[in-house]
PDB file of N, CA and C in Angstrom:
ATOM      1  N   MET H   1      -7.303  27.950 146.563  1.00 94.00           N
ATOM      2  CA  MET H   1      -6.929  27.056 145.488  1.00 94.00           C
ATOM      3  C   MET H   1      -5.410  27.106 145.323  1.00 94.00           C
ATOM      4  N   LYS H   2      -4.867  25.962 144.970  1.00 96.00           N
ATOM      5  CA  LYS H   2      -3.425  25.846 144.788  1.00 96.00           C
ATOM      6  C   LYS H   2      -3.152  25.288 143.391  1.00 96.00           C
ATOM      7  N   GLU H   3      -2.158  25.863 142.723  1.00 95.00           N
ATOM      8  CA  GLU H   3      -1.834  25.439 141.364  1.00 95.00           C
ATOM      9  C   GLU H   3      -1.257  24.033 141.360  1.00 95.00           C
ATOM     10  N   LEU H   4      -1.798  23.206 140.490  1.00 96.00           N
ATOM     11  CA  LEU H   4      -1.345  21.828 140.347  1.00 96.00           C
ATOM     12  C   LEU H   4      -0.603  21.625 139.043  1.00 96.00           C
ATOM     13  N   LEU H   5      -1.105  22.204 137.969  1.00 94.00           N
ATOM     14  CA  LEU H   5      -0.583  21.943 136.635  1.00 94.00           C
ATOM     15  C   LEU H   5      -0.638  23.214 135.816  1.00 94.00           C
ATOM     16  N   ARG H   6       0.384  23.403 134.981  1.00 93.00           N
ATOM     17  CA  ARG H   6       0.426  24.541 134.057  1.00 93.00           C
ATOM     18  C   ARG H   6       0.880  24.006 132.714  1.00 93.00           C
ATOM     19  N   SER H   7       0.063  24.229 131.674  1.00 91.00           N
ATOM     20  CA  SER H   7       0.399  23.682 130.365  1.00 91.00           C
ATOM     21  C   SER H   7      -0.288  24.469 129.258  1.00 91.00           C
ATOM     22  N   THR H   8       0.348  24.507 128.100  1.00 88.00           N
ATOM     23  CA  THR H   8      -0.281  25.073 126.906  1.00 88.00           C
ATOM     24  C   THR H   8      -0.948  23.986 126.077  1.00 88.00           C
ATOM     25  N   ASP H   9      -0.759  22.730 126.451  1.00 89.00           N
ATOM     26  CA  ASP H   9      -1.346  21.598 125.742  1.00 89.00           C
ATOM     27  C   ASP H   9      -2.739  21.304 126.306  1.00 89.00           C
ATOM     28  N   LEU H  10      -3.758  21.601 125.516  1.00 88.00           N
ATOM     29  CA  LEU H  10      -5.135  21.445 125.989  1.00 88.00           C
ATOM     30  C   LEU H  10      -5.495  19.991 126.242  1.00 88.00           C
ATOM     31  N   THR H  11      -4.861  19.072 125.534  1.00 93.00           N
ATOM     32  CA  THR H  11      -5.168  17.657 125.753  1.00 93.00           C
ATOM     33  C   THR H  11      -4.653  17.189 127.104  1.00 93.00           C
ATOM     34  N   VAL H  12      -3.521  17.728 127.547  1.00 94.00           N
ATOM     35  CA  VAL H  12      -2.986  17.381 128.869  1.00 94.00           C
ATOM     36  C   VAL H  12      -3.927  17.883 129.957  1.00 94.00           C
ATOM     37  N   ILE H  13      -4.408  19.103 129.795  1.00 94.00           N
ATOM     38  CA  ILE H  13      -5.340  19.673 130.769  1.00 94.00           C
ATOM     39  C   ILE H  13      -6.623  18.833 130.835  1.00 94.00           C
ATOM     40  N   ALA H  14      -7.159  18.468 129.668  1.00 95.00           N
ATOM     41  CA  ALA H  14      -8.392  17.676 129.633  1.00 95.00           C
ATOM     42  C   ALA H  14      -8.183  16.294 130.262  1.00 95.00           C
ATOM     43  N   PHE H  15      -7.054  15.655 129.962  1.00 96.00           N
ATOM     44  CA  PHE H  15      -6.770  14.332 130.516  1.00 96.00           C
ATOM     45  C   PHE H  15      -6.590  14.411 132.031  1.00 96.00           C
ATOM     46  N   ALA H  16      -5.847  15.418 132.497  1.00 97.00           N
ATOM     47  CA  ALA H  16      -5.632  15.587 133.932  1.00 97.00           C
ATOM     48  C   ALA H  16      -6.950  15.847 134.646  1.00 97.00           C
ATOM     49  N   THR H  17      -7.803  16.666 134.059  1.00 97.00           N
ATOM     50  CA  THR H  17      -9.109  16.952 134.646  1.00 97.00           C
ATOM     51  C   THR H  17      -9.943  15.675 134.765  1.00 97.00           C
ATOM     52  N   ALA H  18      -9.938  14.851 133.717  1.00 97.00           N
ATOM     53  CA  ALA H  18     -10.693  13.595 133.745  1.00 97.00           C
ATOM     54  C   ALA H  18     -10.153  12.645 134.812  1.00 97.00           C
ATOM     55  N   LEU H  19      -8.835  12.565 134.930  1.00 97.00           N
ATOM     56  CA  LEU H  19      -8.238  11.706 135.951  1.00 97.00           C
ATOM     57  C   LEU H  19      -8.614  12.170 137.355  1.00 97.00           C
ATOM     58  N   LEU H  20      -8.551  13.467 137.584  1.00 98.00           N
ATOM     59  CA  LEU H  20      -8.879  14.000 138.906  1.00 98.00           C
ATOM     60  C   LEU H  20     -10.360  13.796 139.229  1.00 98.00           C
ATOM     61  N   GLN H  21     -11.222  13.997 138.253  1.00 97.00           N
ATOM     62  CA  GLN H  21     -12.646  13.771 138.483  1.00 97.00           C
ATOM     63  C   GLN H  21     -12.911  12.307 138.791  1.00 97.00           C
ATOM     64  N   GLY H  22     -12.165  11.417 138.159  1.00 96.00           N
ATOM     65  CA  GLY H  22     -12.298   9.995 138.438  1.00 96.00           C
ATOM     66  C   GLY H  22     -11.902   9.621 139.853  1.00 96.00           C
ATOM     67  N   GLU H  23     -11.047  10.426 140.460  1.00 96.00           N
ATOM     68  CA  GLU H  23     -10.609  10.215 141.842  1.00 96.00           C
ATOM     69  C   GLU H  23     -11.396  11.076 142.826  1.00 96.00           C
ATOM     70  N   ASP H  24     -12.461  11.723 142.357  1.00 97.00           N
ATOM     71  CA  ASP H  24     -13.301  12.621 143.172  1.00 97.00           C
ATOM     72  C   ASP H  24     -12.517  13.783 143.767  1.00 97.00           C
ATOM     73  N   ILE H  25     -11.586  14.313 142.982  1.00 97.00           N
ATOM     74  CA  ILE H  25     -10.830  15.502 143.380  1.00 97.00           C
ATOM     75  C   ILE H  25     -11.343  16.659 142.530  1.00 97.00           C
ATOM     76  N   ASP H  26     -11.894  17.668 143.178  1.00 97.00           N
ATOM     77  CA  ASP H  26     -12.403  18.832 142.460  1.00 97.00           C
ATOM     78  C   ASP H  26     -11.242  19.672 141.951  1.00 97.00           C
ATOM     79  N   CYS H  27     -11.377  20.143 140.712  1.00 97.00           N
ATOM     80  CA  CYS H  27     -10.353  21.010 140.140  1.00 97.00           C
ATOM     81  C   CYS H  27     -11.029  22.122 139.345  1.00 97.00           C
ATOM     82  N   PHE H  28     -10.276  23.176 139.095  1.00 96.00           N
ATOM     83  CA  PHE H  28     -10.786  24.332 138.381  1.00 96.00           C
ATOM     84  C   PHE H  28      -9.720  24.797 137.403  1.00 96.00           C
ATOM     85  N   GLU H  29     -10.120  24.990 136.151  1.00 94.00           N
ATOM     86  CA  GLU H  29      -9.184  25.435 135.120  1.00 94.00           C
ATOM     87  C   GLU H  29      -9.204  26.956 135.038  1.00 94.00           C
ATOM     88  N   MET H  30      -8.030  27.548 135.150  1.00 93.00           N
ATOM     89  CA  MET H  30      -7.911  29.004 135.073  1.00 93.00           C
ATOM     90  C   MET H  30      -7.246  29.404 133.763  1.00 93.00           C
ATOM     91  N   ASP H  31      -7.432  30.641 133.370  1.00 88.00           N
ATOM     92  CA  ASP H  31      -6.852  31.244 132.174  1.00 88.00           C
ATOM     93  C   ASP H  31      -7.453  30.672 130.896  1.00 88.00           C
ATOM     94  N   VAL H  32      -8.678  30.185 130.965  1.00 86.00           N
ATOM     95  CA  VAL H  32      -9.340  29.615 129.794  1.00 86.00           C
ATOM     96  C   VAL H  32      -9.614  30.685 128.746  1.00 86.00           C
ATOM     97  N   ASN H  33      -9.960  31.859 129.172  1.00 84.00           N
ATOM     98  CA  ASN H  33     -10.327  32.925 128.237  1.00 84.00           C
ATOM     99  C   ASN H  33      -9.156  33.770 127.765  1.00 84.00           C
ATOM    100  N   MET H  34      -7.945  33.365 128.060  1.00 79.00           N
ATOM    101  CA  MET H  34      -6.768  34.101 127.599  1.00 79.00           C
ATOM    102  C   MET H  34      -6.625  34.044 126.081  1.00 79.00           C
ATOM    103  N   SER H  35      -7.246  33.056 125.430  1.00 64.00           N
ATOM    104  CA  SER H  35      -7.145  32.946 123.978  1.00 64.00           C
ATOM    105  C   SER H  35      -7.728  34.175 123.285  1.00 64.00           C
ATOM    106  N   VAL H  36      -8.650  34.864 123.946  1.00 66.00           N
ATOM    107  CA  VAL H  36      -9.205  36.088 123.381  1.00 66.00           C
ATOM    108  C   VAL H  36      -8.114  37.143 123.276  1.00 66.00           C
ATOM    109  N   LEU H  37      -7.265  37.229 124.285  1.00 70.00           N
ATOM    110  CA  LEU H  37      -6.199  38.223 124.288  1.00 70.00           C
ATOM    111  C   LEU H  37      -5.026  37.837 123.396  1.00 70.00           C
ATOM    112  N   GLU H  38      -4.751  36.548 123.291  1.00 66.00           N
ATOM    113  CA  GLU H  38      -3.583  36.096 122.536  1.00 66.00           C
ATOM    114  C   GLU H  38      -3.892  35.807 121.076  1.00 66.00           C
ATOM    115  N   GLY H  39      -5.157  35.870 120.703  1.00 66.00           N
ATOM    116  CA  GLY H  39      -5.528  35.613 119.326  1.00 66.00           C
ATOM    117  C   GLY H  39      -5.651  34.136 118.991  1.00 66.00           C
ATOM    118  N   GLY H  40      -5.751  33.273 119.994  1.00 65.00           N
ATOM    119  CA  GLY H  40      -5.960  31.849 119.765  1.00 65.00           C
ATOM    120  C   GLY H  40      -4.724  31.072 119.362  1.00 65.00           C
ATOM    121  N   ILE H  41      -3.519  31.622 119.601  1.00 72.00           N
ATOM    122  CA  ILE H  41      -2.312  30.909 119.171  1.00 72.00           C
ATOM    123  C   ILE H  41      -1.720  30.023 120.258  1.00 72.00           C
ATOM    124  N   GLY H  42      -2.277  30.047 121.456  1.00 69.00           N
ATOM    125  CA  GLY H  42      -1.884  29.109 122.498  1.00 69.00           C
ATOM    126  C   GLY H  42      -0.552  29.360 123.166  1.00 69.00           C
ATOM    127  N   ILE H  43      -0.167  30.634 123.348  1.00 80.00           N
ATOM    128  CA  ILE H  43       1.130  30.905 123.978  1.00 80.00           C
ATOM    129  C   ILE H  43       1.041  31.047 125.492  1.00 80.00           C
ATOM    130  N   PHE H  44      -0.142  31.347 126.000  1.00 85.00           N
ATOM    131  CA  PHE H  44      -0.306  31.474 127.443  1.00 85.00           C
ATOM    132  C   PHE H  44      -0.762  30.137 128.026  1.00 85.00           C
ATOM    133  N   PRO H  45      -0.073  29.638 129.025  1.00 87.00           N
ATOM    134  CA  PRO H  45      -0.472  28.354 129.601  1.00 87.00           C
ATOM    135  C   PRO H  45      -1.755  28.474 130.425  1.00 87.00           C
ATOM    136  N   ARG H  46      -2.491  27.394 130.456  1.00 89.00           N
ATOM    137  CA  ARG H  46      -3.652  27.294 131.337  1.00 89.00           C
ATOM    138  C   ARG H  46      -3.202  26.631 132.625  1.00 89.00           C
ATOM    139  N   ARG H  47      -3.885  26.961 133.707  1.00 93.00           N
ATOM    140  CA  ARG H  47      -3.538  26.400 135.012  1.00 93.00           C
ATOM    141  C   ARG H  47      -4.691  25.580 135.540  1.00 93.00           C
ATOM    142  N   LEU H  48      -4.347  24.481 136.161  1.00 95.00           N
ATOM    143  CA  LEU H  48      -5.328  23.623 136.807  1.00 95.00           C
ATOM    144  C   LEU H  48      -5.128  23.770 138.316  1.00 95.00           C
ATOM    145  N   MET H  49      -6.180  24.181 138.996  1.00 97.00           N
ATOM    146  CA  MET H  49      -6.115  24.462 140.416  1.00 97.00           C
ATOM    147  C   MET H  49      -6.910  23.420 141.198  1.00 97.00           C
ATOM    148  N   VAL H  50      -6.424  23.100 142.410  1.00 98.00           N
ATOM    149  CA  VAL H  50      -7.126  22.187 143.310  1.00 98.00           C
ATOM    150  C   VAL H  50      -7.131  22.781 144.716  1.00 98.00           C
ATOM    151  N   HIS H  51      -7.977  22.251 145.551  1.00 97.00           N
ATOM    152  CA  HIS H  51      -8.016  22.673 146.946  1.00 97.00           C
ATOM    153  C   HIS H  51      -6.689  22.273 147.606  1.00 97.00           C
ATOM    154  N   PRO H  52      -6.148  23.097 148.470  1.00 97.00           N
ATOM    155  CA  PRO H  52      -4.867  22.764 149.120  1.00 97.00           C
ATOM    156  C   PRO H  52      -4.865  21.417 149.839  1.00 97.00           C
ATOM    157  N   ASP H  53      -5.997  21.019 150.391  1.00 97.00           N
ATOM    158  CA  ASP H  53      -6.067  19.725 151.079  1.00 97.00           C
ATOM    159  C   ASP H  53      -5.950  18.548 150.109  1.00 97.00           C
ATOM    160  N   ASP H  54      -6.311  18.764 148.841  1.00 97.00           N
ATOM    161  CA  ASP H  54      -6.275  17.710 147.828  1.00 97.00           C
ATOM    162  C   ASP H  54      -5.002  17.733 146.983  1.00 97.00           C
ATOM    163  N   HIS H  55      -4.139  18.710 147.202  1.00 97.00           N
ATOM    164  CA  HIS H  55      -2.992  18.914 146.321  1.00 97.00           C
ATOM    165  C   HIS H  55      -2.061  17.702 146.274  1.00 97.00           C
ATOM    166  N   ALA H  56      -1.704  17.139 147.397  1.00 96.00           N
ATOM    167  CA  ALA H  56      -0.771  16.001 147.418  1.00 96.00           C
ATOM    168  C   ALA H  56      -1.364  14.797 146.699  1.00 96.00           C
ATOM    169  N   ALA H  57      -2.629  14.503 146.936  1.00 97.00           N
ATOM    170  CA  ALA H  57      -3.280  13.375 146.263  1.00 97.00           C
ATOM    171  C   ALA H  57      -3.384  13.625 144.761  1.00 97.00           C
ATOM    172  N   ALA H  58      -3.679  14.861 144.382  1.00 97.00           N
ATOM    173  CA  ALA H  58      -3.787  15.205 142.964  1.00 97.00           C
ATOM    174  C   ALA H  58      -2.428  15.088 142.263  1.00 97.00           C
ATOM    175  N   GLU H  59      -1.364  15.541 142.918  1.00 96.00           N
ATOM    176  CA  GLU H  59      -0.009  15.388 142.356  1.00 96.00           C
ATOM    177  C   GLU H  59       0.323  13.922 142.141  1.00 96.00           C
ATOM    178  N   ARG H  60      -0.029  13.101 143.089  1.00 96.00           N
ATOM    179  CA  ARG H  60       0.230  11.660 142.992  1.00 96.00           C
ATOM    180  C   ARG H  60      -0.502  11.055 141.794  1.00 96.00           C
ATOM    181  N   VAL H  61      -1.754  11.458 141.578  1.00 97.00           N
ATOM    182  CA  VAL H  61      -2.531  10.955 140.445  1.00 97.00           C
ATOM    183  C   VAL H  61      -1.854  11.322 139.134  1.00 97.00           C
ATOM    184  N   LEU H  62      -1.413  12.565 139.011  1.00 96.00           N
ATOM    185  CA  LEU H  62      -0.783  13.000 137.771  1.00 96.00           C
ATOM    186  C   LEU H  62       0.564  12.318 137.553  1.00 96.00           C
ATOM    187  N   ARG H  63       1.349  12.195 138.592  1.00 95.00           N
ATOM    188  CA  ARG H  63       2.655  11.530 138.444  1.00 95.00           C
ATOM    189  C   ARG H  63       2.502  10.053 138.129  1.00 95.00           C
ATOM    190  N   ASP H  64       1.499   9.400 138.693  1.00 96.00           N
ATOM    191  CA  ASP H  64       1.247   7.990 138.394  1.00 96.00           C
ATOM    192  C   ASP H  64       0.856   7.779 136.931  1.00 96.00           C
ATOM    193  N   ASN H  65       0.346   8.815 136.302  1.00 96.00           N
ATOM    194  CA  ASN H  65      -0.061   8.734 134.902  1.00 96.00           C
ATOM    195  C   ASN H  65       0.903   9.475 133.967  1.00 96.00           C
ATOM    196  N   ASP H  66       2.108   9.755 134.463  1.00 94.00           N
ATOM    197  CA  ASP H  66       3.188  10.375 133.676  1.00 94.00           C
ATOM    198  C   ASP H  66       2.798  11.719 133.054  1.00 94.00           C
ATOM    199  N   ILE H  67       2.054  12.521 133.793  1.00 93.00           N
ATOM    200  CA  ILE H  67       1.715  13.853 133.337  1.00 93.00           C
ATOM    201  C   ILE H  67       2.684  14.836 133.984  1.00 93.00           C
ATOM    202  N   PRO H  68       3.467  15.560 133.172  1.00 87.00           N
ATOM    203  CA  PRO H  68       4.402  16.541 133.749  1.00 87.00           C
ATOM    204  C   PRO H  68       3.626  17.711 134.364  1.00 87.00           C
ATOM    205  N   LEU H  69       4.069  18.157 135.513  1.00 82.00           N
ATOM    206  CA  LEU H  69       3.356  19.211 136.216  1.00 82.00           C
ATOM    207  C   LEU H  69       3.573  20.591 135.603  1.00 82.00           C
ATOM    208  N   GLY H  70       4.600  20.777 134.831  1.00 65.00           N
ATOM    209  CA  GLY H  70       4.739  21.989 134.027  1.00 65.00           C
ATOM    210  C   GLY H  70       5.235  23.233 134.732  1.00 65.00           C
ATOM    211  N   PHE H  71       5.906  23.079 135.884  1.00 60.00           N
ATOM    212  CA  PHE H  71       6.537  24.256 136.509  1.00 60.00           C
ATOM    213  C   PHE H  71       7.751  23.857 137.251  1.00 60.00           C
TER     214      PHE H  71
END
């Protein structure tokens, strides 16, 4: 898996996930359970991962929809 997006904004992660699913690109959200360690204040970013073969297409989808990649 290769990192595509890093953000503390949960709405960006959800929107990016929906866009990728619409393009039949599988993705996986990492660091979802970090809120347990941080107390739910949202300081640790979540990462959206994709297969390396899909990374370029996934980046294109996000850039076409003005989603900042966050790194």
